[in-house]
mmCIF file of C-alpha atoms in Angstrom:
data_model
loop_
_atom_site.group_PDB
_atom_site.id
_atom_site.type_symbol
_atom_site.label_atom_id
_atom_site.label_comp_id
_atom_site.label_asym_id
_atom_site.label_seq_id
_atom_site.Cartn_x
_atom_site.Cartn_y
_atom_site.Cartn_z
ATOM 1 C CA ASN A 8 108.513 93.411 65.370
ATOM 2 C CA ALA A 9 109.859 95.554 68.235
ATOM 3 C CA GLY A 10 106.569 95.876 70.187
ATOM 4 C CA VAL A 11 107.050 98.359 73.047
ATOM 5 C CA THR A 12 110.444 100.013 73.357
ATOM 6 C CA GLN A 13 111.575 102.035 76.364
ATOM 7 C CA THR A 14 114.653 104.164 76.764
ATOM 8 C CA PRO A 15 116.840 104.283 78.739
ATOM 9 C CA LYS A 16 117.156 100.866 80.390
ATOM 10 C CA PHE A 17 119.035 102.228 83.407
ATOM 11 C CA GLN A 18 119.415 105.691 84.881
ATOM 12 C CA VAL A 19 120.877 107.228 88.019
ATOM 13 C CA LEU A 20 119.733 110.717 88.955
ATOM 14 C CA LYS A 21 120.595 113.088 91.727
ATOM 15 C CA THR A 22 117.781 114.472 93.848
ATOM 16 C CA GLY A 23 116.259 117.460 92.097
ATOM 17 C CA GLN A 24 117.366 116.529 88.592
ATOM 18 C CA SER A 25 114.852 116.084 85.827
ATOM 19 C CA MET A 26 114.571 113.471 83.129
ATOM 20 C CA THR A 27 112.196 112.050 80.539
ATOM 21 C CA LEU A 28 111.545 108.365 79.984
ATOM 22 C CA GLN A 29 110.667 107.574 76.405
ATOM 23 C CA CYS A 30 108.277 104.914 75.172
ATOM 24 C CA ALA A 31 107.274 103.939 71.654
ATOM 25 C CA GLN A 32 105.042 101.186 70.284
ATOM 26 C CA ASP A 33 104.735 99.911 66.743
ATOM 27 C CA MET A 34 101.484 97.950 67.083
ATOM 28 C CA ASN A 35 99.153 100.844 66.212
ATOM 29 C CA HIS A 36 97.624 100.625 69.683
ATOM 30 C CA ASN A 37 95.259 103.303 70.901
ATOM 31 C CA SER A 38 96.077 103.150 74.610
ATOM 32 C CA MET A 39 99.366 103.563 76.415
ATOM 33 C CA TYR A 40 100.326 103.335 80.088
ATOM 34 C CA TRP A 41 103.087 104.089 82.546
ATOM 35 C CA TYR A 42 103.515 101.949 85.663
ATOM 36 C CA ARG A 43 106.026 101.773 88.445
ATOM 37 C CA GLN A 44 106.994 98.490 90.070
ATOM 38 C CA ASP A 45 108.126 98.448 93.683
ATOM 39 C CA PRO A 46 108.744 95.435 95.955
ATOM 40 C CA GLY A 47 105.581 94.527 97.823
ATOM 41 C CA MET A 48 103.553 97.179 96.004
ATOM 42 C CA GLY A 49 103.212 95.496 92.642
ATOM 43 C CA LEU A 50 102.515 97.539 89.542
ATOM 44 C CA ARG A 51 100.940 100.911 90.164
ATOM 45 C CA LEU A 52 99.492 103.011 87.378
ATOM 46 C CA ILE A 53 101.045 106.461 87.111
ATOM 47 C CA TYR A 54 99.336 107.882 84.035
ATOM 48 C CA TYR A 55 97.601 106.492 81.015
ATOM 49 C CA SER A 56 96.452 107.671 77.620
ATOM 50 C CA ALA A 57 93.277 106.045 76.368
ATOM 51 C CA SER A 58 93.779 107.469 72.892
ATOM 52 C CA GLU A 59 95.966 109.929 71.040
ATOM 53 C CA GLY A 60 95.436 113.406 72.430
ATOM 54 C CA THR A 61 94.196 112.339 75.867
ATOM 55 C CA THR A 62 95.965 111.628 79.135
ATOM 56 C CA ASP A 63 94.599 110.771 82.567
ATOM 57 C CA LYS A 64 95.962 110.312 86.057
ATOM 58 C CA GLY A 65 96.345 106.860 87.452
ATOM 59 C CA GLU A 66 96.866 105.731 91.029
ATOM 60 C CA VAL A 67 100.149 107.520 91.782
ATOM 61 C CA PRO A 68 100.535 110.574 89.493
ATOM 62 C CA ASN A 69 102.199 113.009 91.911
ATOM 63 C CA GLY A 70 105.668 114.077 90.821
ATOM 64 C CA TYR A 71 105.163 113.006 87.216
ATOM 65 C CA ASN A 72 103.959 114.460 83.946
ATOM 66 C CA VAL A 73 103.247 112.754 80.648
ATOM 67 C CA SER A 74 102.978 113.622 76.984
ATOM 68 C CA ARG A 75 101.252 111.620 74.300
ATOM 69 C CA LEU A 76 103.353 112.949 71.473
ATOM 70 C CA ASN A 77 101.531 110.979 68.780
ATOM 71 C CA LYS A 78 99.880 107.583 68.495
ATOM 72 C CA ARG A 79 103.230 105.788 68.796
ATOM 73 C CA GLU A 80 104.933 107.681 71.605
ATOM 74 C CA PHE A 81 104.135 108.316 75.270
ATOM 75 C CA SER A 82 106.762 109.940 77.472
ATOM 76 C CA LEU A 83 107.011 110.218 81.257
ATOM 77 C CA ARG A 84 108.755 113.199 82.832
ATOM 78 C CA LEU A 85 110.139 113.629 86.322
ATOM 79 C CA GLU A 86 110.562 117.365 86.843
ATOM 80 C CA SER A 87 112.431 117.177 90.162
ATOM 81 C CA ALA A 88 113.432 113.652 91.046
ATOM 82 C CA ALA A 89 113.127 112.423 94.627
ATOM 83 C CA PRO A 90 114.532 109.261 96.252
ATOM 84 C CA SER A 91 110.939 107.998 96.601
ATOM 85 C CA GLN A 92 110.831 107.789 92.815
ATOM 86 C CA THR A 93 113.514 105.112 92.772
ATOM 87 C CA SER A 94 111.720 102.260 91.037
ATOM 88 C CA VAL A 95 111.409 100.188 87.895
ATOM 89 C CA TYR A 96 109.203 101.919 85.337
ATOM 90 C CA PHE A 97 107.213 100.047 82.730
ATOM 91 C CA CYS A 98 105.485 101.359 79.671
ATOM 92 C CA ALA A 99 102.665 99.347 78.111
ATOM 93 C CA SER A 100 100.234 99.617 75.243
ATOM 94 C CA SER A 101 96.938 97.997 74.292
ATOM 95 C CA GLU A 102 94.171 98.313 71.772
ATOM 96 C CA GLY A 103 92.231 99.832 74.663
ATOM 97 C CA GLN A 104 88.759 98.559 74.003
ATOM 98 C CA GLY A 105 86.999 95.260 74.383
ATOM 99 C CA SER A 106 87.313 92.349 76.734
ATOM 100 C CA ASN A 107 90.096 90.809 74.684
ATOM 101 C CA THR A 108 92.349 93.766 75.364
ATOM 102 C CA GLU A 109 95.885 92.622 76.109
ATOM 103 C CA ALA A 110 98.574 94.931 77.404
ATOM 104 C CA PHE A 111 102.053 94.602 75.903
ATOM 105 C CA PHE A 112 104.943 95.745 78.054
ATOM 106 C CA GLY A 113 108.336 97.260 77.496
ATOM 107 C CA GLN A 114 111.449 95.838 79.104
ATOM 108 C CA GLY A 115 111.449 98.398 81.904
ATOM 109 C CA THR A 116 113.649 101.289 83.047
ATOM 110 C CA ARG A 117 115.486 100.915 86.340
ATOM 111 C CA LEU A 118 115.743 104.377 87.884
ATOM 112 C CA THR A 119 117.750 105.195 90.984
ATOM 113 C CA VAL A 120 117.521 108.612 92.608
ATOM 114 C CA VAL A 121 120.346 109.386 95.043
ATOM 115 C CA ALA B 1 87.071 102.450 95.114
ATOM 116 C CA GLN B 2 88.249 100.079 92.446
ATOM 117 C CA ARG B 3 90.929 97.743 93.720
ATOM 118 C CA VAL B 4 92.699 94.480 93.013
ATOM 119 C CA THR B 5 93.966 92.547 96.023
ATOM 120 C CA GLN B 6 96.446 89.695 96.021
ATOM 121 C CA PRO B 7 96.823 88.692 99.666
ATOM 122 C CA GLU B 8 99.905 86.497 99.279
ATOM 123 C CA LYS B 9 103.272 88.084 98.548
ATOM 124 C CA LEU B 10 104.990 84.704 98.311
ATOM 125 C CA LEU B 11 103.671 81.218 97.676
ATOM 126 C CA SER B 12 106.029 78.263 97.855
ATOM 127 C CA VAL B 13 104.881 74.755 96.881
ATOM 128 C CA PHE B 14 106.505 71.483 95.917
ATOM 129 C CA LYS B 15 106.644 70.318 92.329
ATOM 130 C CA GLY B 16 103.549 68.294 91.535
ATOM 131 C CA ALA B 17 101.451 69.959 94.228
ATOM 132 C CA PRO B 18 98.341 72.023 93.408
ATOM 133 C CA VAL B 19 98.665 75.778 93.182
ATOM 134 C CA GLU B 20 96.119 78.487 93.901
ATOM 135 C CA LEU B 21 96.990 82.170 93.660
ATOM 136 C CA LYS B 22 94.290 84.368 95.112
ATOM 137 C CA CYS B 23 92.873 87.525 93.586
ATOM 138 C CA ASN B 24 89.960 89.595 94.829
ATOM 139 C CA TYR B 25 88.615 92.715 93.179
ATOM 140 C CA SER B 26 86.424 95.651 93.991
ATOM 141 C CA TYR B 27 84.602 97.167 91.030
ATOM 142 C CA SER B 28 81.119 98.548 90.641
ATOM 143 C CA GLY B 29 80.744 97.635 86.987
ATOM 144 C CA SER B 30 81.117 94.393 85.056
ATOM 145 C CA PRO B 31 84.743 93.330 85.551
ATOM 146 C CA GLU B 32 87.201 92.329 82.885
ATOM 147 C CA LEU B 33 89.942 90.371 84.625
ATOM 148 C CA PHE B 34 93.302 89.034 83.569
ATOM 149 C CA TRP B 35 96.344 87.212 84.930
ATOM 150 C CA TYR B 36 99.794 88.381 83.839
ATOM 151 C CA VAL B 37 103.095 86.618 84.504
ATOM 152 C CA GLN B 38 106.671 87.846 84.690
ATOM 153 C CA TYR B 39 109.344 85.172 84.371
ATOM 154 C CA SER B 40 112.898 85.955 85.402
ATOM 155 C CA ARG B 41 114.570 88.308 82.895
ATOM 156 C CA GLN B 42 111.471 88.440 80.707
ATOM 157 C CA ARG B 43 108.827 91.034 80.055
ATOM 158 C CA LEU B 44 105.499 90.998 81.780
ATOM 159 C CA GLN B 45 103.075 89.090 79.570
ATOM 160 C CA LEU B 46 99.469 88.028 79.499
ATOM 161 C CA LEU B 47 98.782 84.558 80.881
ATOM 162 C CA LEU B 48 95.021 84.360 80.548
ATOM 163 C CA ARG B 49 91.822 86.406 80.505
ATOM 164 C CA HIS B 50 88.526 85.522 82.140
ATOM 165 C CA ILE B 51 86.424 86.143 79.056
ATOM 166 C CA SER B 52 88.203 83.382 77.140
ATOM 167 C CA ARG B 53 87.667 80.717 79.808
ATOM 168 C CA GLU B 54 90.842 79.078 78.532
ATOM 169 C CA SER B 55 93.581 76.955 80.082
ATOM 170 C CA ILE B 56 97.097 78.225 79.450
ATOM 171 C CA LYS B 57 100.135 76.202 80.547
ATOM 172 C CA GLY B 58 97.738 74.196 82.709
ATOM 173 C CA PHE B 59 96.469 77.280 84.538
ATOM 174 C CA THR B 60 92.798 78.194 84.787
ATOM 175 C CA ALA B 61 90.944 81.007 86.506
ATOM 176 C CA ASP B 62 87.238 81.331 87.157
ATOM 177 C CA LEU B 63 85.470 84.592 87.786
ATOM 178 C CA ASN B 64 83.246 84.384 90.851
ATOM 179 C CA LYS B 65 81.140 87.530 90.947
ATOM 180 C CA GLY B 66 79.486 86.565 94.218
ATOM 181 C CA GLU B 67 82.839 86.375 96.004
ATOM 182 C CA THR B 68 84.431 89.025 93.741
ATOM 183 C CA SER B 69 87.323 86.667 93.131
ATOM 184 C CA PHE B 70 89.415 85.497 90.185
ATOM 185 C CA HIS B 71 91.781 82.917 91.642
ATOM 186 C CA LEU B 72 94.429 81.269 89.454
ATOM 187 C CA LYS B 73 94.758 77.500 89.765
ATOM 188 C CA LYS B 74 96.909 74.688 88.486
ATOM 189 C CA PRO B 75 96.497 71.082 89.602
ATOM 190 C CA PHE B 76 100.161 70.056 89.350
ATOM 191 C CA ALA B 77 102.883 72.674 89.694
ATOM 192 C CA GLN B 78 106.018 72.522 87.540
ATOM 193 C CA GLU B 79 109.388 74.120 88.240
ATOM 194 C CA GLU B 80 109.032 76.384 85.207
ATOM 195 C CA ASP B 81 105.959 77.953 86.811
ATOM 196 C CA SER B 82 108.217 79.855 89.210
ATOM 197 C CA ALA B 83 107.545 83.529 88.429
ATOM 198 C CA MET B 84 105.779 86.680 89.562
ATOM 199 C CA TYR B 85 102.042 86.647 88.931
ATOM 200 C CA TYR B 86 99.808 89.703 88.721
ATOM 201 C CA CYS B 87 96.047 89.908 88.653
ATOM 202 C CA ALA B 88 94.696 92.837 86.598
ATOM 203 C CA LEU B 89 91.390 94.637 86.157
ATOM 204 C CA LEU B 90 90.390 96.509 83.019
ATOM 205 C CA TYR B 91 87.961 99.402 83.113
ATOM 206 C CA SER B 92 86.863 98.970 79.532
ATOM 207 C CA SER B 93 84.969 102.259 79.408
ATOM 208 C CA ALA B 94 88.157 104.149 80.252
ATOM 209 C CA SER B 95 90.763 101.762 78.799
ATOM 210 C CA LYS B 96 92.403 101.826 82.210
ATOM 211 C CA ILE B 97 94.188 98.764 83.614
ATOM 212 C CA ILE B 98 95.152 98.375 87.256
ATOM 213 C CA PHE B 99 97.164 95.572 88.809
ATOM 214 C CA GLY B 100 97.375 93.877 92.163
ATOM 215 C CA SER B 101 100.510 93.787 94.278
ATOM 216 C CA GLY B 102 101.629 90.485 92.800
ATOM 217 C CA THR B 103 102.409 87.024 94.153
ATOM 218 C CA ARG B 104 105.797 85.414 93.749
ATOM 219 C CA LEU B 105 105.326 81.701 93.093
ATOM 220 C CA SER B 106 108.265 79.478 93.939
ATOM 221 C CA ILE B 107 108.164 75.799 92.987
ATOM 222 C CA ARG B 108 110.454 73.573 95.023
ATOM 223 C CA PRO B 109 111.898 70.451 93.377
#
């Protein structure tokens, strides 16, 4: 059981380049999330998708776009990367409803923008 | 605004000492709160949830609505408890989960 899979694991971009981070889950979860993790800032929500066909902004959406391609996949796109977007990115999924909701996380993508 | 605050970036205690990691929240509705843990080289994972009122690995957390707190406690710290701990708040109506800034717990032998 793979759970939540992110690709790539590492990436170096030049300022202004674009890229898409891929995320897929095999748990038939309704909700999916993208977070960034920075020292001292914790995990900050970039975008989330409560269910297939919907996406919403989180706490720090500027500079990012997302696509919920289907129930399994949720991608994060950086159109024009900036050094401030250097971070570790985590994708997560959950059933989305109910107080027993548990989020399952991918292994993370370490992105460096130079 | 909805917010989760973890005031301590780093907490260092001796093995066998009690541990308390603080979490305060700001939310107008009925909160659903969780603690997640990230051990070195492992994925972030759920430690416990307030609704279950459970003890996991000796840790407990009680929701105090009057103080808007959900502090994580363990009476006797063990070296394997060293990790990054995050408090999280679920907006169940929106399926949205936000996290605090995290506390790194370091257990000294």
